[in-house]
PDB file of C-alpha atoms in Angstrom:
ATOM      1  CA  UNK G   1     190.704  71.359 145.383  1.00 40.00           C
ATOM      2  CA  UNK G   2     194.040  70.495 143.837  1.00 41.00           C
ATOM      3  CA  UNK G   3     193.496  66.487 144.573  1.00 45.00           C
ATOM      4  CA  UNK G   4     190.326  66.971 142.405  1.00 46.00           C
ATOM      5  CA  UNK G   5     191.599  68.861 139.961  1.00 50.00           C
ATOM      6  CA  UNK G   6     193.898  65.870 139.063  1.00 51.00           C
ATOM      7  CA  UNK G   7     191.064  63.685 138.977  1.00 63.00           C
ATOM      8  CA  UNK G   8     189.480  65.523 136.485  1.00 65.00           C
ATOM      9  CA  UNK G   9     188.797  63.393 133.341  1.00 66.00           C
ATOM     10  CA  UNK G  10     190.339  64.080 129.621  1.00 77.00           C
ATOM     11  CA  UNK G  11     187.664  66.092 127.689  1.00 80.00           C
ATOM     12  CA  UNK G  12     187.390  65.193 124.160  1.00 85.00           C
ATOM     13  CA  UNK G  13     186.520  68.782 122.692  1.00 94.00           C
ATOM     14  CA  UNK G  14     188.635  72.060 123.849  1.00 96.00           C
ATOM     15  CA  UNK G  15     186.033  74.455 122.677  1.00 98.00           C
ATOM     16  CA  UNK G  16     182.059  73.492 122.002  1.00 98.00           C
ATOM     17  CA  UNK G  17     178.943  75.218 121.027  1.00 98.00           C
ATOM     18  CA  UNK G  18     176.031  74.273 123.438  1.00 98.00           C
ATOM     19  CA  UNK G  19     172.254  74.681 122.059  1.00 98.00           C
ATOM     20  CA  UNK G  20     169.436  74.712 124.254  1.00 97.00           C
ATOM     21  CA  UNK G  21     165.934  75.252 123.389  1.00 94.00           C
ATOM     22  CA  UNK G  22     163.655  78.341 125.402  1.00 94.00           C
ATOM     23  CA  UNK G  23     161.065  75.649 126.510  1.00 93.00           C
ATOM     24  CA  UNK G  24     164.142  73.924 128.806  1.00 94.00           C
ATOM     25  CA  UNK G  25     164.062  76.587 130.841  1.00 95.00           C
ATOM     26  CA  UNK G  26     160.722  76.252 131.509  1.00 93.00           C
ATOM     27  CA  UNK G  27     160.606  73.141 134.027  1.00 89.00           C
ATOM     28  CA  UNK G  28     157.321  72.206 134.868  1.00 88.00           C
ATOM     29  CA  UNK G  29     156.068  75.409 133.856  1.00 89.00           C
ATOM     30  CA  UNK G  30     153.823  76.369 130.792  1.00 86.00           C
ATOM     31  CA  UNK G  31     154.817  79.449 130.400  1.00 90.00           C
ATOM     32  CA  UNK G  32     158.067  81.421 130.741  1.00 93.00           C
ATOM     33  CA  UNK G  33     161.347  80.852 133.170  1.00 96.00           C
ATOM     34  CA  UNK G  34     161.380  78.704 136.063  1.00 95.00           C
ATOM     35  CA  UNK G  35     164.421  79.649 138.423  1.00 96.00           C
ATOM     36  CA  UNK G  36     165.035  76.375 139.832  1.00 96.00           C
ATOM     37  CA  UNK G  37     165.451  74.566 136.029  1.00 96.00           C
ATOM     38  CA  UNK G  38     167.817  77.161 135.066  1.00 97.00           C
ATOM     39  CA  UNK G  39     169.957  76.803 137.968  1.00 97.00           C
ATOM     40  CA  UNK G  40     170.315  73.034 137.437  1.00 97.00           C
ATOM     41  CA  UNK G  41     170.884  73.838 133.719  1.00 97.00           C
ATOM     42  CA  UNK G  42     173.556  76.374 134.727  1.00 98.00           C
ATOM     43  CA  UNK G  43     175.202  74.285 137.177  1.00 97.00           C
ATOM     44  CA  UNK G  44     175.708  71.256 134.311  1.00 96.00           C
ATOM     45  CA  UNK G  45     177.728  73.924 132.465  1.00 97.00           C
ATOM     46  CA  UNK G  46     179.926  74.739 135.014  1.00 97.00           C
ATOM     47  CA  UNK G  47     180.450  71.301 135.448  1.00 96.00           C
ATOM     48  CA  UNK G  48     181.838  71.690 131.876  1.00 96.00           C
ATOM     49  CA  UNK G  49     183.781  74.919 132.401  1.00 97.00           C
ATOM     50  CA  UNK G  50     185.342  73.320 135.355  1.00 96.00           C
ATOM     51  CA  UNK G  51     187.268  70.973 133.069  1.00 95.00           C
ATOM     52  CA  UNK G  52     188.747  74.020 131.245  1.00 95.00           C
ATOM     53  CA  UNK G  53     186.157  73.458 127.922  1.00 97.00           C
ATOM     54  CA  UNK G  54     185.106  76.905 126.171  1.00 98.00           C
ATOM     55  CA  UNK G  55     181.844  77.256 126.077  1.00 98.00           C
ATOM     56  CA  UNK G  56     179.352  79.106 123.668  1.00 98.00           C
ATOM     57  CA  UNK G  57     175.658  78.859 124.242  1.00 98.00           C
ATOM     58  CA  UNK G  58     172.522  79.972 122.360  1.00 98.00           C
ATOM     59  CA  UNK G  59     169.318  79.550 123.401  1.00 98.00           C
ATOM     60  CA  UNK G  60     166.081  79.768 121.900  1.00 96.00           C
ATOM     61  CA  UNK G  61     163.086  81.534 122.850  1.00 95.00           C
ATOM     62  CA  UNK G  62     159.891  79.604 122.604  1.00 92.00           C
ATOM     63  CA  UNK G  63     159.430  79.887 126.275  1.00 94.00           C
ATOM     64  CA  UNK G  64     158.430  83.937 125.758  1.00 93.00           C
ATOM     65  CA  UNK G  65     157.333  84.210 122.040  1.00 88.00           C
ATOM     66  CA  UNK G  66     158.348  82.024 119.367  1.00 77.00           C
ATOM     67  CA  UNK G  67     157.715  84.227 116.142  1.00 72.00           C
ATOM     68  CA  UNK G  68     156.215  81.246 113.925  1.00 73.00           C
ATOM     69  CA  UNK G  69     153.701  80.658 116.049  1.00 77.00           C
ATOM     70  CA  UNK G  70     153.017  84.482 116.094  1.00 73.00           C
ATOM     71  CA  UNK G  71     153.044  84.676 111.914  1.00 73.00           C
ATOM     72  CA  UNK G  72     150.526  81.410 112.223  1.00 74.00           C
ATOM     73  CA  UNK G  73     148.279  83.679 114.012  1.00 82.00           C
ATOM     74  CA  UNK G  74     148.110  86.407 111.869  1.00 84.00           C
ATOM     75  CA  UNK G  75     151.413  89.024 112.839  1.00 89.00           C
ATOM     76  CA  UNK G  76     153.708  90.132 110.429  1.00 92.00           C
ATOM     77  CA  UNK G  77     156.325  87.298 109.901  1.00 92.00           C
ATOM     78  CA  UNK G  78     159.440  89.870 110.268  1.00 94.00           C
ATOM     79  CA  UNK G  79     157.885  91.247 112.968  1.00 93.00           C
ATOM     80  CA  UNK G  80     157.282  88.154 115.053  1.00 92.00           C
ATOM     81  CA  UNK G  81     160.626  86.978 114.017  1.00 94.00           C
ATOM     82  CA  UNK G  82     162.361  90.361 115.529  1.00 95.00           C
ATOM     83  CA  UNK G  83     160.282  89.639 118.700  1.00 94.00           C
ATOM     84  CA  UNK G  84     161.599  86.161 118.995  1.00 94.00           C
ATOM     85  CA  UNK G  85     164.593  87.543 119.132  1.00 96.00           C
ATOM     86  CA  UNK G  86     164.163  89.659 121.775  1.00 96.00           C
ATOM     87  CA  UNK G  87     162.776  86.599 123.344  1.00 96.00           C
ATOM     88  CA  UNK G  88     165.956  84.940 122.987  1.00 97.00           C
ATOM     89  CA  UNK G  89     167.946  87.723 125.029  1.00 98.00           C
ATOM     90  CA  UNK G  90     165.609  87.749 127.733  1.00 97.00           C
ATOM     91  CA  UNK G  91     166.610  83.875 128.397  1.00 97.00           C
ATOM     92  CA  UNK G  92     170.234  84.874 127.536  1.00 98.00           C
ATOM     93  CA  UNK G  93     170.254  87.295 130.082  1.00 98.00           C
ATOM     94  CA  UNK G  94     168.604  84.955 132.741  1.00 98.00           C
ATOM     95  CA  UNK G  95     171.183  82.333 131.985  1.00 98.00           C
ATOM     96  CA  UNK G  96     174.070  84.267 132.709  1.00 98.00           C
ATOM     97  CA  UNK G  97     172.365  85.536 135.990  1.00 98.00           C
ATOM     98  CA  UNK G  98     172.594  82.142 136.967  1.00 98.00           C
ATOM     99  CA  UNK G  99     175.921  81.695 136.039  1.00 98.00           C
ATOM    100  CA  UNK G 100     177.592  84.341 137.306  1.00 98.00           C
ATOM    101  CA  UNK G 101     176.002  83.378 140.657  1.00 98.00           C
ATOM    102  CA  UNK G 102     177.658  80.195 140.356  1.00 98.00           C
ATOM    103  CA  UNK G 103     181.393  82.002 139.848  1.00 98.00           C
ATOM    104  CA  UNK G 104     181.355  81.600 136.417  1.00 98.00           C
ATOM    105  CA  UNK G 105     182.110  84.910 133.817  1.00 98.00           C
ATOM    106  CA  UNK G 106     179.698  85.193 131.342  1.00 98.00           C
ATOM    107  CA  UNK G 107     179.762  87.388 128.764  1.00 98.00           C
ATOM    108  CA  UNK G 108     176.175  88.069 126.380  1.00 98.00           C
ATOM    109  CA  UNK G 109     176.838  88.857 122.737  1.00 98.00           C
ATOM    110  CA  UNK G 110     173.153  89.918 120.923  1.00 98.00           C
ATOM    111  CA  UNK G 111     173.033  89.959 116.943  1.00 98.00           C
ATOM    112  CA  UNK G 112     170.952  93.303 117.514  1.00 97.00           C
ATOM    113  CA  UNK G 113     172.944  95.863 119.086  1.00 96.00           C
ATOM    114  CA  UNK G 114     171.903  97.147 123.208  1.00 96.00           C
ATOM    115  CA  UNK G 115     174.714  98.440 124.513  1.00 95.00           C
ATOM    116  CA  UNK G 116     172.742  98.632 127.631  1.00 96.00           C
ATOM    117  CA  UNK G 117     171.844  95.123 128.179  1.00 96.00           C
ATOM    118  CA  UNK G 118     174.449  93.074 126.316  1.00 97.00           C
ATOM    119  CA  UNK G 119     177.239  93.556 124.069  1.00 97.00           C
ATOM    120  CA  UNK G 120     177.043  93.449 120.237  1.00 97.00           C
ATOM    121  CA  UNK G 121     178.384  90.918 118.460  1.00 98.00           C
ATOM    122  CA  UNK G 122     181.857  91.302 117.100  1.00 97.00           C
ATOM    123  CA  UNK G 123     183.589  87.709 116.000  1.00 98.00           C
ATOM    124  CA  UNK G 124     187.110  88.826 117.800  1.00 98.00           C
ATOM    125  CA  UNK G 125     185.805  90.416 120.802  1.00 98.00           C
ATOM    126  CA  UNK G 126     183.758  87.331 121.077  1.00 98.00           C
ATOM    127  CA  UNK G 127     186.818  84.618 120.674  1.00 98.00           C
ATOM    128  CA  UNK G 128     188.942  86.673 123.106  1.00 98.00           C
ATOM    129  CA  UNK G 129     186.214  86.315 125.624  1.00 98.00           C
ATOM    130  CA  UNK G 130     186.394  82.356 124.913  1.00 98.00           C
ATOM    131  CA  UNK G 131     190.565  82.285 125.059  1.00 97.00           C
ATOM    132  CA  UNK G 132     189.619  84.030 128.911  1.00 97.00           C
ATOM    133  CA  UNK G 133     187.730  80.958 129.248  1.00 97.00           C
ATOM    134  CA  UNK G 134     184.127  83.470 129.563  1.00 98.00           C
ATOM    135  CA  UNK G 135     180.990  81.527 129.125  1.00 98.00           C
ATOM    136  CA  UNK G 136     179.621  83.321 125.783  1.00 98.00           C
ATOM    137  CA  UNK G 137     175.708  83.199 125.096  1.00 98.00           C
ATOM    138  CA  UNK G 138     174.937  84.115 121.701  1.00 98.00           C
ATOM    139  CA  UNK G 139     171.647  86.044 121.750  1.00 98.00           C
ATOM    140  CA  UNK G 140     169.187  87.501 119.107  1.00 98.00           C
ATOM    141  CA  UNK G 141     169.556  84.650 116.557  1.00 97.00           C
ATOM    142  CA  UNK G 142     171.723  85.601 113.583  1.00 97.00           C
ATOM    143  CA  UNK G 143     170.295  89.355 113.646  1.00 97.00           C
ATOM    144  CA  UNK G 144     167.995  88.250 110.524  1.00 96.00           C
ATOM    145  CA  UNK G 145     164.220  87.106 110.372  1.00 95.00           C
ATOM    146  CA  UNK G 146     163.406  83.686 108.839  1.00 94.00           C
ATOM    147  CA  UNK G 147     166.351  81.825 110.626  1.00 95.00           C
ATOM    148  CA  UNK G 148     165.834  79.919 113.493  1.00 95.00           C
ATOM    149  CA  UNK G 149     168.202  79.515 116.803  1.00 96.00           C
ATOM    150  CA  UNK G 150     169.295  76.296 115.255  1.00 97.00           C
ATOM    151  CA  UNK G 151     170.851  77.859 112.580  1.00 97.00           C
ATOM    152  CA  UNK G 152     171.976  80.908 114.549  1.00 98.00           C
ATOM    153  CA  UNK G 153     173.663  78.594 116.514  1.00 98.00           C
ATOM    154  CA  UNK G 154     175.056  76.323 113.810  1.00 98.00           C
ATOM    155  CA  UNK G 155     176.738  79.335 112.178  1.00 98.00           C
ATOM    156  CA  UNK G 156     178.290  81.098 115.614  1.00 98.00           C
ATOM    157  CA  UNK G 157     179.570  77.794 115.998  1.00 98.00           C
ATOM    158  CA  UNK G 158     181.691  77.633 112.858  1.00 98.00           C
ATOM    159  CA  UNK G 159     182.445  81.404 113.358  1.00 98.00           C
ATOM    160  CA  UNK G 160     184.309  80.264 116.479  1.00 98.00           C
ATOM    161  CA  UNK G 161     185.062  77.309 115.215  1.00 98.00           C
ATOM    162  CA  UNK G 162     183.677  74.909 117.915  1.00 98.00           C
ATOM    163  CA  UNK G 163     184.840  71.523 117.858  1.00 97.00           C
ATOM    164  CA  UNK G 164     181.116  70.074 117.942  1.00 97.00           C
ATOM    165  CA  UNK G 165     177.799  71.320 118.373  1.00 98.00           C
ATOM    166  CA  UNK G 166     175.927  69.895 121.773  1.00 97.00           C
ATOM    167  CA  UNK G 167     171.947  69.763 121.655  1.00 97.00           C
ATOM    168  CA  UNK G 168     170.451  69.089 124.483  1.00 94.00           C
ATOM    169  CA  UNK G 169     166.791  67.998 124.036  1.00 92.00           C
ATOM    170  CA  UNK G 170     164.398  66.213 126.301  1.00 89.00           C
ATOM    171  CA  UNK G 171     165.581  62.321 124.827  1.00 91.00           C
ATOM    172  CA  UNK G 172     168.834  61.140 124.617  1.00 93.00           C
ATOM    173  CA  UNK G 173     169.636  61.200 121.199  1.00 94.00           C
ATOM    174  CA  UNK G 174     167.881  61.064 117.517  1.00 95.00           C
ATOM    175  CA  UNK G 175     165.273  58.257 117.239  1.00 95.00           C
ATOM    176  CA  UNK G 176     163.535  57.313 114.159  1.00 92.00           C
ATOM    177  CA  UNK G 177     160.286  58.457 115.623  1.00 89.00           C
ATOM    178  CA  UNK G 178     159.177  59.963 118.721  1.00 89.00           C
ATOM    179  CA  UNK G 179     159.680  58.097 121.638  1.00 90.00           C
ATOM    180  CA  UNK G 180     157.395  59.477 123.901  1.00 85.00           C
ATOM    181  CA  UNK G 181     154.303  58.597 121.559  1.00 89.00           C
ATOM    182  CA  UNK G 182     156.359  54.850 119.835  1.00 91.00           C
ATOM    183  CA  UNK G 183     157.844  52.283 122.407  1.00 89.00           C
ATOM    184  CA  UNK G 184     159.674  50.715 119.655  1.00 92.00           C
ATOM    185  CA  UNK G 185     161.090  53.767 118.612  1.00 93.00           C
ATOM    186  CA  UNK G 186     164.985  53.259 117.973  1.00 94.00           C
ATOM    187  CA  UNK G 187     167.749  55.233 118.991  1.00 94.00           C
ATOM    188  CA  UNK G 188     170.197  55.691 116.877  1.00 95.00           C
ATOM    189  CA  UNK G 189     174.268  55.970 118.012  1.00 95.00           C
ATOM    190  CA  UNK G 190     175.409  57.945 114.802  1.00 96.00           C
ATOM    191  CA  UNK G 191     174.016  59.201 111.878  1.00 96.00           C
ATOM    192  CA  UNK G 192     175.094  61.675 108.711  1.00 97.00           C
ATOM    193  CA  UNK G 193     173.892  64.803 107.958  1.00 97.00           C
ATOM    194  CA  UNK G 194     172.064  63.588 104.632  1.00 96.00           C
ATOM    195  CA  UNK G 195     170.399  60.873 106.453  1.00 96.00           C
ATOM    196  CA  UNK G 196     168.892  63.515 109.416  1.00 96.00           C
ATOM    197  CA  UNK G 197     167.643  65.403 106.068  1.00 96.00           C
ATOM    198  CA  UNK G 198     166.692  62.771 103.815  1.00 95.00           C
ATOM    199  CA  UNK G 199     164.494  60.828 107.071  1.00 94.00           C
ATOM    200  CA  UNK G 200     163.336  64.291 108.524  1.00 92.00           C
ATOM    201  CA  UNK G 201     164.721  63.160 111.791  1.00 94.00           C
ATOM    202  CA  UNK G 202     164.144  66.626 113.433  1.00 88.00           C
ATOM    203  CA  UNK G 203     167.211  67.154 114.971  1.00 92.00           C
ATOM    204  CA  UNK G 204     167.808  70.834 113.539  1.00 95.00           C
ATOM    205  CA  UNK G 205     166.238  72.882 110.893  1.00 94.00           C
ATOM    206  CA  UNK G 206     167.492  72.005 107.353  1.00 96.00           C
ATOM    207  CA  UNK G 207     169.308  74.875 107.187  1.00 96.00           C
ATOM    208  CA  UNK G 208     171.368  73.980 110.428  1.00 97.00           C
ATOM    209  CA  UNK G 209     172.056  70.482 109.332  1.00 97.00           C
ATOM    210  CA  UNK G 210     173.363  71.771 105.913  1.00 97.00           C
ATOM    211  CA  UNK G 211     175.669  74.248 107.310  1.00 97.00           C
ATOM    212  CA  UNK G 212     176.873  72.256 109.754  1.00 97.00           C
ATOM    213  CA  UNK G 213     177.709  69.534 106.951  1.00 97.00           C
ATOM    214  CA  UNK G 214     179.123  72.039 105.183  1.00 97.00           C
ATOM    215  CA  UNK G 215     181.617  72.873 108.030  1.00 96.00           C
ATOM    216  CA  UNK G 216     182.494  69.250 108.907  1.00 96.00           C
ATOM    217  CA  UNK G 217     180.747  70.522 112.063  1.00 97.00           C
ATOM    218  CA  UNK G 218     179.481  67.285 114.170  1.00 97.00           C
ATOM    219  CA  UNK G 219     176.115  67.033 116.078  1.00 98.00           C
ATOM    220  CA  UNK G 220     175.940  65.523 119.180  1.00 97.00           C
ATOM    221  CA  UNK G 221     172.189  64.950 120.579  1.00 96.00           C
ATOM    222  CA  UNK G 222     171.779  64.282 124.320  1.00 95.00           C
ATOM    223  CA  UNK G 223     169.275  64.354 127.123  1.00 94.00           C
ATOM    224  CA  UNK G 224     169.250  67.792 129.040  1.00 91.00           C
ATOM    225  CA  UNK G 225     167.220  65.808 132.003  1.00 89.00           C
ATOM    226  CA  UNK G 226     170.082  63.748 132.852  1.00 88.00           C
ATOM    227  CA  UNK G 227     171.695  64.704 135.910  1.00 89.00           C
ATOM    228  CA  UNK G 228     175.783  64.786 134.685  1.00 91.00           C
ATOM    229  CA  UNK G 229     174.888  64.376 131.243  1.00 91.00           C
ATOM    230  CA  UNK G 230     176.499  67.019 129.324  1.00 94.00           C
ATOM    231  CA  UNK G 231     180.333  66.462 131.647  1.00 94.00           C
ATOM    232  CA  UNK G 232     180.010  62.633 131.287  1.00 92.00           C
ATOM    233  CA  UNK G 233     179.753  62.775 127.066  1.00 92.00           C
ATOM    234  CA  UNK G 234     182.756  65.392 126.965  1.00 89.00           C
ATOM    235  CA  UNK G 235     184.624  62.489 128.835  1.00 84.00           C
ATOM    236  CA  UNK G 236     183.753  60.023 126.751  1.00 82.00           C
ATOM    237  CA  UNK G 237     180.601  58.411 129.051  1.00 88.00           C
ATOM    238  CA  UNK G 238     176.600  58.565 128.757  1.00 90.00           C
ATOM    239  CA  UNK G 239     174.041  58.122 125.858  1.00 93.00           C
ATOM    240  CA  UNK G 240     173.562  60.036 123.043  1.00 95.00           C
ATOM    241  CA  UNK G 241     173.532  60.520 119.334  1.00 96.00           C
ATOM    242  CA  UNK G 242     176.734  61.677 117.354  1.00 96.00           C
ATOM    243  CA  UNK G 243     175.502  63.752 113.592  1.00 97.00           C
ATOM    244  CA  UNK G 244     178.654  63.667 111.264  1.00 95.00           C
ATOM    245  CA  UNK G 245     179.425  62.036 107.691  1.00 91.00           C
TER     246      UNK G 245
END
């Protein structure tokens, strides 16, 4: 243990935010969590904990319910939003499951108070867990309807002022169109904040992006699917897009 412990690489970031979407923890699956995918998920951020990194996580909730898609149908917009939410702890919860099987303390913080489930979010309480090197997931969004997890992420991320916000996503960056449908799609290796909004690049919600200008807050887009991926880009290795000015 101690002979890799000194082979461990330098990490570039001390403390990060990492931002997942609901549908990753789907696998093959249409529908809701598959076991297996969260595991492997769980097991790349323990990877990342191993190297002494803080970690904060949110995670979204289109897997369950994704309240958008609930107001397109015809349900209240707040309403939908609230369940989204509740969405969003569900996966929280499952997540830290995982971990903790892995050896890993985990703490979940939910922007809507249940004291029996989770704990409620309180910045300090939150940053101590971080300085005892806990895992903290960030569940419920920011507490508010009409905000995404991108932005609930985005501004848990300055509150505990992360070093850089990680998205993993199914590619392994930004591209200037979707790869999956464009073979000539490009990849880019960095791009600003006013270019992801100005090009609609999709990386986060315009709200996100904006904040996270705002904050000097950099974005760094990489593939969840690759085995390794989120350890090898703290050290410096892999593909992937870096957001900043």
């Amino acid at each position: 243990m101690a002979d890799e412990d000194t082979n461990q690489p330098e990490v570039a970031f001390k403390r990060v935010m990492l931002k997942i979407s609901g549908e990753a923890l789907m696998g093959d699956l249409g529908y809701g969590l598959h076991p297996p995918t969260v595991e492997r998920i769980a097991r790349e951020v323990q990877s990342v904990h191993n190297l002494g990194v803080e970690i904060c996580m949110v995670i979204g909730g289109g897997n369950i319910f994704r309240g958008l898609q609930g107001s397109a149908q015809g349900m209240e917009r707040t309403t939908a939003d609230y369940m989204g939410m509740l969405a969003t702890v569900m996966n929280a919860l499952a997540m830290q499951s995982a971990l903790e099987g892995l050896g890993v303390f985990t703490r979940v913080v939910s922007a809507i108070p249940m004291d029996q489930v989770c704990e409620p979010y309180i910045r300090r309480r939150a940053v101590r867990h971080l300085e005892k090197k806990r895992v903290c997931i960030f569940a419920a969004g920011t507490g508010n309807p009409y905000f995404t997890t991108d932005t609930a992420a985005t501004l848990r991320a300055s509150e505990m002022r992360c070093e850089a916000i990680f998205k993993g996503t199914k590619v392994d960056g930004v591209y200037d169109k979707d790869p999956v449908k464009f073979s000539d799609a490009k990849r880019y290796d960095r791009v600003t904040y006013d270019e992801v909004l100005q090009k609609h690049l999709g990386v986060m919600d315009a709200s996100a992006i904006a904040l996270a200008r705002d904050n000097n807050l950099p974005i760094i887009v990489f593939s969840l699917d690759e085995p390794g991926g989120f350890k090898g880009i703290l050290a410096g290795q892999g593909t992937y897009t870096t957001v900043h000015d």
